Coordinates of C-alpha atoms in Angstrom, one line a residue:
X10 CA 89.4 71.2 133.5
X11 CA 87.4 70.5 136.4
X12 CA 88.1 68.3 139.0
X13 CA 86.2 65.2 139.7
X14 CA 85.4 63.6 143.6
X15 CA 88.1 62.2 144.9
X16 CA 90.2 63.1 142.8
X17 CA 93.8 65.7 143.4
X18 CA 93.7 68.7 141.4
X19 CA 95.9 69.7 139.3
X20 CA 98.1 72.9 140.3
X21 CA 96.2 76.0 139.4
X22 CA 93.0 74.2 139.2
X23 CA 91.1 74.4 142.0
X24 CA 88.1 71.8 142.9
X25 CA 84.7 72.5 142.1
X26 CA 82.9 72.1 145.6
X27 CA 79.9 70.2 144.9
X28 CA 77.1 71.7 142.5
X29 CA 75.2 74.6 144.1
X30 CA 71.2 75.2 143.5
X31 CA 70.9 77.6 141.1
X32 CA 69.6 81.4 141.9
X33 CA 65.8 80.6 142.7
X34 CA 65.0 77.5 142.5
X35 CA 65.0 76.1 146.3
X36 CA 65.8 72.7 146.6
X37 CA 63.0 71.6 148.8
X38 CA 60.8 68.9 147.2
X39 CA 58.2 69.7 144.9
X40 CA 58.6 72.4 142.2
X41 CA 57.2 75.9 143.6
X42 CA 55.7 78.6 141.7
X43 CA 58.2 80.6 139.9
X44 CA 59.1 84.2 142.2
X45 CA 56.9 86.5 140.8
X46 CA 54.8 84.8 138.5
X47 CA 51.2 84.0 140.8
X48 CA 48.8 81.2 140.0
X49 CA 45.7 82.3 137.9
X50 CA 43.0 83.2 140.0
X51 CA 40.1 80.5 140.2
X52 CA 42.3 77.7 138.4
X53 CA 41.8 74.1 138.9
X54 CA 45.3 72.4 140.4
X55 CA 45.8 69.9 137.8
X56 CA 47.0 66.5 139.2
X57 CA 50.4 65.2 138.4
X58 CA 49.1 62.1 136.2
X59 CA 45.9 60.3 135.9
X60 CA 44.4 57.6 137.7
X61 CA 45.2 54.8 135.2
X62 CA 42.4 53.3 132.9
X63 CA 40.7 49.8 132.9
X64 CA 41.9 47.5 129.9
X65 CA 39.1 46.4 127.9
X66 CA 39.4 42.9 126.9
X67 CA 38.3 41.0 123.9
X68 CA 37.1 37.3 123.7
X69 CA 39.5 36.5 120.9
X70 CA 43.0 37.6 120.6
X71 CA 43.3 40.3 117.8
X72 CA 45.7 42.6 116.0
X73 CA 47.9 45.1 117.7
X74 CA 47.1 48.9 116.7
X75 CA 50.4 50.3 117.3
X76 CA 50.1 54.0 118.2
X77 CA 52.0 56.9 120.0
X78 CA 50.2 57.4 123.4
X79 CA 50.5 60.6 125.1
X80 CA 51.8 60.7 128.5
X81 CA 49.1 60.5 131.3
X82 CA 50.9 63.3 132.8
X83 CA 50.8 65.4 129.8
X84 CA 47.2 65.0 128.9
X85 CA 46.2 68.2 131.0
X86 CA 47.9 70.6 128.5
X87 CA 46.1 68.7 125.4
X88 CA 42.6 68.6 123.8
X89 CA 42.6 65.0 125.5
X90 CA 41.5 66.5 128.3
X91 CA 37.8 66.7 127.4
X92 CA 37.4 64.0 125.4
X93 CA 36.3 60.3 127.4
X94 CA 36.3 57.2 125.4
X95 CA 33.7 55.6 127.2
X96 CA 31.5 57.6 125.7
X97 CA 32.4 55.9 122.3
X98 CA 29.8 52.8 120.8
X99 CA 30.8 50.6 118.2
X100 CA 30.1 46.7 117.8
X101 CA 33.1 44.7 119.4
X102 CA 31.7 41.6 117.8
X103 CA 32.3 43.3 114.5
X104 CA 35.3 44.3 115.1
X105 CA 36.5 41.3 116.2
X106 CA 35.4 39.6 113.3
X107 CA 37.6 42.3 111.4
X108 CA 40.6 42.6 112.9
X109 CA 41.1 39.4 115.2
X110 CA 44.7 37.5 114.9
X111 CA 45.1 34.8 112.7
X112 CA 46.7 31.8 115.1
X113 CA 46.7 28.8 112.6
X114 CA 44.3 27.0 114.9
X115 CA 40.8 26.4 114.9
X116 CA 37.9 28.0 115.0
X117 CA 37.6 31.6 116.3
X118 CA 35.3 30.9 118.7
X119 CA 36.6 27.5 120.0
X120 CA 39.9 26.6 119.4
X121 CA 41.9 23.1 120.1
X122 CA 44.7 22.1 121.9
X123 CA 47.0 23.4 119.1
X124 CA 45.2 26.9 118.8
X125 CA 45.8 27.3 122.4
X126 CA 48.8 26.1 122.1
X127 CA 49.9 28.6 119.3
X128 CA 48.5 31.4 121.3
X129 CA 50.4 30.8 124.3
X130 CA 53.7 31.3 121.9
X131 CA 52.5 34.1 120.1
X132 CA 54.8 37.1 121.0
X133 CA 53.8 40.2 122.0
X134 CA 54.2 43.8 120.6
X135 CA 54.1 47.5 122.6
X136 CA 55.7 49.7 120.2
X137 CA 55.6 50.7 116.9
X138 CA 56.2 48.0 114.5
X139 CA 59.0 50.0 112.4
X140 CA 60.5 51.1 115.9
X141 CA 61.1 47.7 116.9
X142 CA 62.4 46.1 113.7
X143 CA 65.2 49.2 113.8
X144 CA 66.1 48.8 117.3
X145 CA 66.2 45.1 116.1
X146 CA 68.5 45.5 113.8
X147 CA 70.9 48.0 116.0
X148 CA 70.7 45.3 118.5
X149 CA 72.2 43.3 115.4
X150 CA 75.8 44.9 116.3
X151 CA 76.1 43.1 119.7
X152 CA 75.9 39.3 117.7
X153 CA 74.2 36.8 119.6
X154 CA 74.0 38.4 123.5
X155 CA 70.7 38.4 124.4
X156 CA 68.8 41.5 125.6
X157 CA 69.5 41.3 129.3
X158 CA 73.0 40.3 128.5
X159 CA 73.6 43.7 126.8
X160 CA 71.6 45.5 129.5
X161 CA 73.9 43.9 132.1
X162 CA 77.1 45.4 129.9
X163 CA 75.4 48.8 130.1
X164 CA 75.2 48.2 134.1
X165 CA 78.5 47.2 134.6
X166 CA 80.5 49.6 132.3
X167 CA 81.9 46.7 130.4
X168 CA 84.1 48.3 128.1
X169 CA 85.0 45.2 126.1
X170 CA 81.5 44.7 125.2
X171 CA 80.3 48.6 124.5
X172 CA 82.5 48.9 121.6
X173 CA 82.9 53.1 120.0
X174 CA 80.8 52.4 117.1
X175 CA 77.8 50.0 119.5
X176 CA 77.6 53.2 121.9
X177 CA 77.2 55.3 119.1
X178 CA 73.9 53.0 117.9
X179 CA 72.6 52.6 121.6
X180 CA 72.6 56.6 122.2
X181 CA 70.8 56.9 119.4
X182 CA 67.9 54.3 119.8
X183 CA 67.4 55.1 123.9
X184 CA 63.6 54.6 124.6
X185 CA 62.0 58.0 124.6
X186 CA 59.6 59.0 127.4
X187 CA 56.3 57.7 125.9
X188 CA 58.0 54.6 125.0
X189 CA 59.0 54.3 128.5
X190 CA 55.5 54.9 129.6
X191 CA 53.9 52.0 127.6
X192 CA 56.5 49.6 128.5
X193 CA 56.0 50.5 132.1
X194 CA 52.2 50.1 131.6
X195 CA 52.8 46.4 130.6
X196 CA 51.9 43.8 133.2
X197 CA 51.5 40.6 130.6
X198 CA 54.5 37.5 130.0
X199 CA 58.0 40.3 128.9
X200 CA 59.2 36.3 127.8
X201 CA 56.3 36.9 124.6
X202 CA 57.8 40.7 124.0
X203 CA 60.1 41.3 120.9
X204 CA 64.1 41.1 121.3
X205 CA 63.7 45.4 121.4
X206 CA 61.2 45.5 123.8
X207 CA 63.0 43.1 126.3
X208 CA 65.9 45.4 126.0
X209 CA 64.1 48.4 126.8
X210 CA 62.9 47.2 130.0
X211 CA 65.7 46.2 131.1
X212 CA 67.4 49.5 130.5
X213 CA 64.7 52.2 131.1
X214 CA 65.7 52.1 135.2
X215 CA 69.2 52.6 134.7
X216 CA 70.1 55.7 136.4
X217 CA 71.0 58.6 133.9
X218 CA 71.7 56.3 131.2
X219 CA 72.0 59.0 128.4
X220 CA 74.7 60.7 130.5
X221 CA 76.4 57.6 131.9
X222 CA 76.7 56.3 127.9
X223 CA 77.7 59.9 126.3
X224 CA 80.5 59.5 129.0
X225 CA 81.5 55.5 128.2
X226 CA 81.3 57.2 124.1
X227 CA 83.6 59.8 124.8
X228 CA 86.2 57.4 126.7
X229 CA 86.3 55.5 124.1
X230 CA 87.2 57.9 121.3
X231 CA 89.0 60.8 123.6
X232 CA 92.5 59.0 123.5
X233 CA 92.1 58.9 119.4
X234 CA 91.2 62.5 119.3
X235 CA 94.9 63.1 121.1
X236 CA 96.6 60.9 119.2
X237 CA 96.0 62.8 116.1
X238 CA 95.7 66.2 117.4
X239 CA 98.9 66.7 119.4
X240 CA 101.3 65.6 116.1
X241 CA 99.3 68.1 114.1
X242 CA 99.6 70.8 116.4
X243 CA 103.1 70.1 116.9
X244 CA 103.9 70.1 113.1
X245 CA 102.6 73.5 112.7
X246 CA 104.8 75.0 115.7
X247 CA 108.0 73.5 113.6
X248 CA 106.6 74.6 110.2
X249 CA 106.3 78.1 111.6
X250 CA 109.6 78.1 113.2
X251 CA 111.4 76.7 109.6
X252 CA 110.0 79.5 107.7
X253 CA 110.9 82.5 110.4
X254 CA 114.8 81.1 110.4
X255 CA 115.6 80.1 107.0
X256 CA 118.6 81.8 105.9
X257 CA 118.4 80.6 102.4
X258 CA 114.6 82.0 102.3
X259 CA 115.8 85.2 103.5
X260 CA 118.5 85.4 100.8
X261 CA 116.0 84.4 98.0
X262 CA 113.8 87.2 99.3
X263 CA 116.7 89.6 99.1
X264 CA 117.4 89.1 95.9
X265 CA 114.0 89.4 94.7
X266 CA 113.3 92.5 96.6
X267 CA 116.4 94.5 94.5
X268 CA 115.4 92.9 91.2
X269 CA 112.1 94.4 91.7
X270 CA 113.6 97.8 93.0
X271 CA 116.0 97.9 90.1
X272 CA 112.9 97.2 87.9
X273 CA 110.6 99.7 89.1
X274 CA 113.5 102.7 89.4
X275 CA 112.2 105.7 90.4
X276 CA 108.4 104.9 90.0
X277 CA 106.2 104.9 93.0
X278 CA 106.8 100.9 93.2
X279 CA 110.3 101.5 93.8
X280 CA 112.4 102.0 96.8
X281 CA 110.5 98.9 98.6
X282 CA 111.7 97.9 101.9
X283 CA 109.7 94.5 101.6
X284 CA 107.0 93.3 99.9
X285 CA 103.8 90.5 100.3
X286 CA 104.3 86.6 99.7
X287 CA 102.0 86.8 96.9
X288 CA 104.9 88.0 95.0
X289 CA 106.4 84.9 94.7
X290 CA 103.1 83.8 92.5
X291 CA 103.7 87.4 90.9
X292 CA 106.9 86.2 89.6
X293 CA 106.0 84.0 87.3
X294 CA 103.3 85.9 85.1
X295 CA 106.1 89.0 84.7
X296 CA 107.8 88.2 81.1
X297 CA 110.7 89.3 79.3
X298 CA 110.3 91.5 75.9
X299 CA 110.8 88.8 73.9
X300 CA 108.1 86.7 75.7
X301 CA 110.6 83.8 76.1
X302 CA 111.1 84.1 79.8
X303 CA 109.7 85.2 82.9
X304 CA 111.3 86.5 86.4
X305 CA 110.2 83.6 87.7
X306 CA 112.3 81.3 85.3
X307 CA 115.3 84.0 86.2
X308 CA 115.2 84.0 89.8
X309 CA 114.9 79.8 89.7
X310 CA 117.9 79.6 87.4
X311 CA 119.9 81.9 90.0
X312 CA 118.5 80.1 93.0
X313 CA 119.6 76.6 91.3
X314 CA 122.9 77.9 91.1
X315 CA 123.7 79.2 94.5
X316 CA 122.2 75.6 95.4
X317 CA 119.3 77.4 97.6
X318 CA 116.5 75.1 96.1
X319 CA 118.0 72.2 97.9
X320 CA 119.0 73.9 101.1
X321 CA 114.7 75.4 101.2
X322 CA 114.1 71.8 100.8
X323 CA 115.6 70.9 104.0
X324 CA 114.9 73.9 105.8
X325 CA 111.3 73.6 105.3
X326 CA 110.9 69.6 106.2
X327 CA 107.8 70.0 107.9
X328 CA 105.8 73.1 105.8
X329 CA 104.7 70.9 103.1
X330 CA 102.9 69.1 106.3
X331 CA 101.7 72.0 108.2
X332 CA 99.9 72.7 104.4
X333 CA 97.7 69.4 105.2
X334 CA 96.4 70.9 108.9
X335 CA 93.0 72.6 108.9
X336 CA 93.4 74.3 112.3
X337 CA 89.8 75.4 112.5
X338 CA 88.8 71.7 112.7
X339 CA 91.6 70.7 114.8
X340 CA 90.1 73.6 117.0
X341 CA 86.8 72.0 117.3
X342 CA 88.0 68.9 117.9
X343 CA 90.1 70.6 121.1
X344 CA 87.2 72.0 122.3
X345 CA 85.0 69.0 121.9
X346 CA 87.3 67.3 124.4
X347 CA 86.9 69.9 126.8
X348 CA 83.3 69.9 126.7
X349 CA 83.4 65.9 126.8
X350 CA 85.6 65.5 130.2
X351 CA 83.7 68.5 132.1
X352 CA 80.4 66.4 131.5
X353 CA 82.9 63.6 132.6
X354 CA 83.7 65.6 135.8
X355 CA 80.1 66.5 135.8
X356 CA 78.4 63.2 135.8
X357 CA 81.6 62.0 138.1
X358 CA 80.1 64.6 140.9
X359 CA 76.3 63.5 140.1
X360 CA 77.2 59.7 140.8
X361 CA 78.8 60.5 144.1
X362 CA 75.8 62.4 144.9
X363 CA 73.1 59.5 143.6
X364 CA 74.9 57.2 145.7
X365 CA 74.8 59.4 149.2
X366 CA 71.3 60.9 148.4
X367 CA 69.6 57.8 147.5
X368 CA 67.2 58.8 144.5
X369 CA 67.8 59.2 141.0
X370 CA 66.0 61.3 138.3
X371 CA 63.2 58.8 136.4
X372 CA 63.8 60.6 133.1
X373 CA 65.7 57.9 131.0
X374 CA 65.6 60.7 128.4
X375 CA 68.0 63.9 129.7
X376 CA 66.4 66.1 126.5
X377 CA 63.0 65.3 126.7
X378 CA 61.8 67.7 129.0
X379 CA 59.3 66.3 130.7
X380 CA 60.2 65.9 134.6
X381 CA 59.1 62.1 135.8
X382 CA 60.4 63.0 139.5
X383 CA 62.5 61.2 141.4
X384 CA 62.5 57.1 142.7
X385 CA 64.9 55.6 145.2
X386 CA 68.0 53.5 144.5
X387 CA 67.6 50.0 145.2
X388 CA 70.9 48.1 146.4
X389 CA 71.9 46.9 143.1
X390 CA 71.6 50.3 141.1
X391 CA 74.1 51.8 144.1
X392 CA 76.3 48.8 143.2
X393 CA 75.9 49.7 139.3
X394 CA 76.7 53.5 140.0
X395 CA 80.0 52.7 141.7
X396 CA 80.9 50.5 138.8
X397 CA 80.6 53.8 136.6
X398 CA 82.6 55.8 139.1
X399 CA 85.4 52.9 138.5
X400 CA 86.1 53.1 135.3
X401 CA 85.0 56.9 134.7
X402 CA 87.7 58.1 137.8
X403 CA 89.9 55.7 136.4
X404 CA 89.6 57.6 133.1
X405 CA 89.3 61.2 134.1
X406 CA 92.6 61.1 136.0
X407 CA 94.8 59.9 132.8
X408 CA 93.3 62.0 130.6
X409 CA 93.0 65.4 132.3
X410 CA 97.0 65.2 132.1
X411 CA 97.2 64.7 128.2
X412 CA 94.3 67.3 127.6
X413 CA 96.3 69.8 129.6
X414 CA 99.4 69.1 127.3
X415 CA 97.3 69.2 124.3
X416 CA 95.8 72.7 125.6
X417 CA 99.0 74.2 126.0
X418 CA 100.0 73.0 122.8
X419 CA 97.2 74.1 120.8
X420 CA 98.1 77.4 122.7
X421 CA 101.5 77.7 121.7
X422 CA 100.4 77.4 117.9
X423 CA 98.1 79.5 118.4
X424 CA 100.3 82.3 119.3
X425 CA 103.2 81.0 116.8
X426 CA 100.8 81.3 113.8
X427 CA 99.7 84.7 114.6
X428 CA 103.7 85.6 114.8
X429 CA 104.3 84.3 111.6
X430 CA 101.5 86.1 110.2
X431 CA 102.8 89.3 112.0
X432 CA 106.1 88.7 110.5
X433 CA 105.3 88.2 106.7
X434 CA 102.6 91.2 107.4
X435 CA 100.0 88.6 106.3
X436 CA 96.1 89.5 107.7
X437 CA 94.9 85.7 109.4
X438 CA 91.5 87.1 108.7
X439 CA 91.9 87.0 105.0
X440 CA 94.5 83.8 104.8
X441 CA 94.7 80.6 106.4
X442 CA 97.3 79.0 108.0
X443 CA 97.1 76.5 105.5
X444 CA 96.7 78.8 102.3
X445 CA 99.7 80.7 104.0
X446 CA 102.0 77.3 104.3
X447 CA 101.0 76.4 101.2
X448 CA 102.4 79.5 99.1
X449 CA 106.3 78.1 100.0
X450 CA 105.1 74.5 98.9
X451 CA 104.1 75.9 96.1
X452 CA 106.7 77.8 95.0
X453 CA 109.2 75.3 95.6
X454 CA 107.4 73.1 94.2
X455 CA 107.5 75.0 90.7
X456 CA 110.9 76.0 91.3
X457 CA 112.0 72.1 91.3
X458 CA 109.9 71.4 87.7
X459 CA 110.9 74.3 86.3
X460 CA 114.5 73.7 87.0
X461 CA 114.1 70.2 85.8
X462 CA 112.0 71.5 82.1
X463 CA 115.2 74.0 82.0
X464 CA 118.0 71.7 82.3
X465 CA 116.1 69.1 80.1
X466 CA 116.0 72.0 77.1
X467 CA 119.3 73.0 77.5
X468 CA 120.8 69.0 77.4
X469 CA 118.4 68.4 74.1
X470 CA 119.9 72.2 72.4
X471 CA 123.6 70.7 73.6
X472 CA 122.9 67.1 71.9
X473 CA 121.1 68.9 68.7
X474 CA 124.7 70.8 69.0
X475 CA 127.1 67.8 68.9
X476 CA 124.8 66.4 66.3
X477 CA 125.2 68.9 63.6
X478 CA 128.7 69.3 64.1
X479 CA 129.1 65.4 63.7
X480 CA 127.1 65.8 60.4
X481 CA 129.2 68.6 59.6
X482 CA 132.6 67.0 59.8
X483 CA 130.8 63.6 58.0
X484 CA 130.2 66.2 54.9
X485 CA 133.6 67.5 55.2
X486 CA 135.3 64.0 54.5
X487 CA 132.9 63.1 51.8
X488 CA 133.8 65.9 50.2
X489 CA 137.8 65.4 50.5
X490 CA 137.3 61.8 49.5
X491 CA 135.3 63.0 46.3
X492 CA 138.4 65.9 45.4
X493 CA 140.9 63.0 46.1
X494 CA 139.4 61.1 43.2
X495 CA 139.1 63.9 40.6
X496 CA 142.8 64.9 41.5
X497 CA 143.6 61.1 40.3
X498 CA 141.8 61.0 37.1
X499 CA 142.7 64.8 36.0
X500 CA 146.4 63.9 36.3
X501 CA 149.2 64.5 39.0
X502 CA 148.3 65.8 42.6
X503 CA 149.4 69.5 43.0
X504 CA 150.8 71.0 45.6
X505 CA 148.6 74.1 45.2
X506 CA 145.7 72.3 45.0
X507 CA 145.9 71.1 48.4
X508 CA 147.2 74.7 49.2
X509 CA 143.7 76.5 48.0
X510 CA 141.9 78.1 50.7
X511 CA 138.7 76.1 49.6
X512 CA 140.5 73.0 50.4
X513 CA 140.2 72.1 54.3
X514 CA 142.0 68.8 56.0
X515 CA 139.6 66.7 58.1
X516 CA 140.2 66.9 61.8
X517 CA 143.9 65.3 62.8
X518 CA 144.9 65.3 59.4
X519 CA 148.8 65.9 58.7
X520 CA 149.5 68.4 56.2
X521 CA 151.7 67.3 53.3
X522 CA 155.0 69.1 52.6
X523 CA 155.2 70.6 48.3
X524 CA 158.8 68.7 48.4
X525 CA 157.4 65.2 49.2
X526 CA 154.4 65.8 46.5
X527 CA 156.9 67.0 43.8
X528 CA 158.9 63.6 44.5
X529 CA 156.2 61.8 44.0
X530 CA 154.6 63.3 41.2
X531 CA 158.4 62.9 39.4
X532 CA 158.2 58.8 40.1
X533 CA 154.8 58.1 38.5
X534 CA 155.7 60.4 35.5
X535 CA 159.1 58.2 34.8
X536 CA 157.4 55.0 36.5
X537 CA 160.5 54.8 38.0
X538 CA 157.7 53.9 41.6
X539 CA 156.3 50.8 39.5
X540 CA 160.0 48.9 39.1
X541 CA 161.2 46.4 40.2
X542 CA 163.6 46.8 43.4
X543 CA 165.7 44.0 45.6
X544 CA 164.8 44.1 49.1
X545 CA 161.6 46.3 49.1
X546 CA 159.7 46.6 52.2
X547 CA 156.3 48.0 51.2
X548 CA 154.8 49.9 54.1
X549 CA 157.4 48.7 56.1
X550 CA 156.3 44.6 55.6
X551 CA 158.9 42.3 54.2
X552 CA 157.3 41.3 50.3
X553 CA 158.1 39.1 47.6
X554 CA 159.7 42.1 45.2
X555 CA 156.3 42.7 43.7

């Protein structure tokens, strides 16, 4: 992380001094022949630009032909070159008959008041129609603030105005260089220019304004970035520390490593010291003879029962999470913010130096190419360039201190994954860290819904169970109740019928003694039981002697 002007660095880091000329290219004005490589002999020095043409003027307004001109400066390298306009004959009479604007007024030729009225009003247009009506609409975002209000935000680093998603649309619709060219060309009323073409005069002179708005864009997202990066790296250092130290895991493992040793015997598979995570998948596609179960289904059951499901569940509180991280994007994202803050540093040091040199590069676009020299500072461009210092040195010295602990963070999961991987002799090449996290959420994931199908079958065989012995012990009193009766109609009760081994007593039933039954038997045969007697009491009530 470099260090900007004026500002400490940080221990370790030490302070860029200035930015050096690079290997060849002296720094004297101009821009010399490169070493080695001599002019052609007998070639014509072409000048820098040409001189600029003459306007031709119509006697009527008329249509605007937008078109892309090529830059003056650029015209030496192009079949332009040999080609002269003035050359050209046509009839301008004609062709202001054709093509002349239509103001509402008058006559062509002799308009009134009102014509020249009208054309006093009637707006101006550089560019390209289509161009203007989408920088229109991009200008849309900033509500009602008038071009040079939004210019003066770009000037002034007014954060509260140059929202994320507005400096997204601005970078994006910058004036390229032959824009910049024609607007500079203009010398009419800029009050009769479209809303886009008042804006892009008032930006095109702003000192490195691609660089200085890239820098504003990534201040306002940078912070975000962090916010999201630093939990996530953070949850995959605890995921990998959970599954390296989980004593249940390592007693589930145990016990599947000697099942699968006992299975395999004396075969080459046996006699395993250890054996790859995919087993745990494995598992559950090995089935018993009978087809009716698999290991998987065994091992759960076992697991459920030493209670190990719910002590992985706590152990591994933050895998199922680590599973969600794609650490190859979260990579990117870490090294986009150390790109973004050393072009912050960058554009920090080239500030410092526009201020003390004086001159600034006239190239509003930084990729086009084409070098448009150098133009002196004026008083209120130094004052703009200090604003950007403000708030950019402001910013860089916050952030460099979170980046650094996100950096070292990002290191330490780094170097946590690949011990994890080294551990469970995984290959990071062939898995990653979030197929590898997600073979544990996955099997205890299954473990919990198979445990929960088991127990569901076994409570529905337990209530068919209790259900068919109900109905069995309903069967067996209809059937006592049904030999009851025939013993009543085929005479008196015998002992030995109750006696037979096909005769069973319903549950809590009190066997009858053969004395009791023989007594009885005796009083219905005299009817001795149907007399009358003083003092009954009839199952113990007091009755009327009936």
């Amino acid at each position: 992380i470099p260090s900007a002007p004026c500002i400490p660095s940080a221990p370790g880091i030490p302070s860029a001094p200035g930015i050096p000329s690079a290997p060849g290219i002296p720094s004297a004005p101009g821009i010399p022949s490169a070493p080695g490589i001599p002019s052609a002999p007998g070639a014509p020095v072409m000048p820098v630009g040409l001189p600029k043409k003459i306007a031709k003027k119509s006697n009527v307004p008329l249509k605007v032909f937008h078109w892309q001109k090529v830059p003056d400066r650029a015209i030496s390298n192009t079949i332009w070159k040999d080609l002269n306009d003035n050359k050209a004959k046509f009839n301008e009479t004609e062709i202001e008959e054709l093509f002349a604007r239509k103001t509402g007024g008058g006559p062509i030729g002799g308009m009134g008041n009102v014509g020249l009225q009208q054309q006093q009003n009637q707006s101006v247009s550089i560019l390209d129609g289509k161009r203007i009506a989408n920088v229109g609409i991009m200008l849309t975002q900033f509500g009602q603030m008038a071009p040079e209000a939004i210019a003066l935000a770009i000037r002034q680093c007014d954060t509260s105005k140059l929202t994320y998603e507005r400096l997204k649309s601005l970078i994006s619709f910058l004036p390229t260089p032959e824009e910049r060219e024609q607007l500079l060309s203009f010398e009419g009323d800029e009050t009769k220019l479209t809303k886009a073409e008042r804006f892009f005069l008032q930006i095109i002179n702003i000192p490195r304004l691609e660089q200085r708005l890239k820098c504003l864009l990534f201040r306002e997202h940078s912070f975000e970035i962090i916010e999201y990066l630093l939990p996530s790296y953070q949850t995959v250092i605890s995921a990998c520390e959970q599954v390296k130290t989980s004593q249940s895991f390592k007693t589930l493992l145990e016990q599947i490593l000697a099942i699968g040793n006992f299975l395999n015997g004396t075969t080459p598979q046996g006699g395993a010291y250890g054996f790859k995570l995919d087993v745990l998948e494995k598992i559950g596609d090995f089935k018993s003879s009978d087809n009716k179960t698999t290991l998987f289904e065994y091992i759960v059951m076992w697991a459920d029962k030493q209670n190990l499901l719910d002590k992985l569940d706590h152990d591994w509180s933050k895998v199922a999470e680590a599973a969600r991280q794609p650490l190859t994007t979260l990579a990117q994202d870490a090294a986009e913010l150390s790109t973004g803050i050393n072009q912050v540093a960058t554009e920090i040091k080239m500030n410092g130096g526009l201020i003390q040199d004086g001159h600034f590069d006239n190239d509003v676009n930084a990729e086009s190419g084409i070098d448009g020299g150098s133009a002196p500072m004026t008083e209120q461009q130094r004052k703009e360039a200090r604003s950007f210092l403000e708030v950019m040195n402001q910013f860089y010295s916050a952030f460099r201190i979170q980046l650094a602990e996100l950096l070292e963070s990002k290191q330490k999961c780094d170097q946590d994954i690949n011990d994890v991987f080294q551990l469970f002799q995984e290959d990071p090449k062939k898995l990653s860290s979030e197929d590898f996290f997600s073979i544990f959420t996955n099997f205890l994931d299954k473990s919990k819904k198979t445990i929960k199908s088991l127990k569901e079958v076994e409570e529905k065989r337990e209530k068919d169970k209790l259900r068919k012995e109900k109905e069995d012990e309903r069967k067996i009193s209809r059937t006592q109740t049904s030999n009851l009766g025939m013993q009543s109609n085929q005479g008196p009760l015998q002992p030995s019928s109750l006696s037979s081994k096909s005769f069973r007593l319903p549950p809590g039933a009190v066997p009858v003694q053969k004395d009791l039954i023989n007594n009885l038997n005796q009083q219905i045969a005299s009817g001795a039981l149907f007399q009358r007697r003083p003092n009954v009491r009839i199952g113990g009530i007091p009755g009327n002697n009936q």
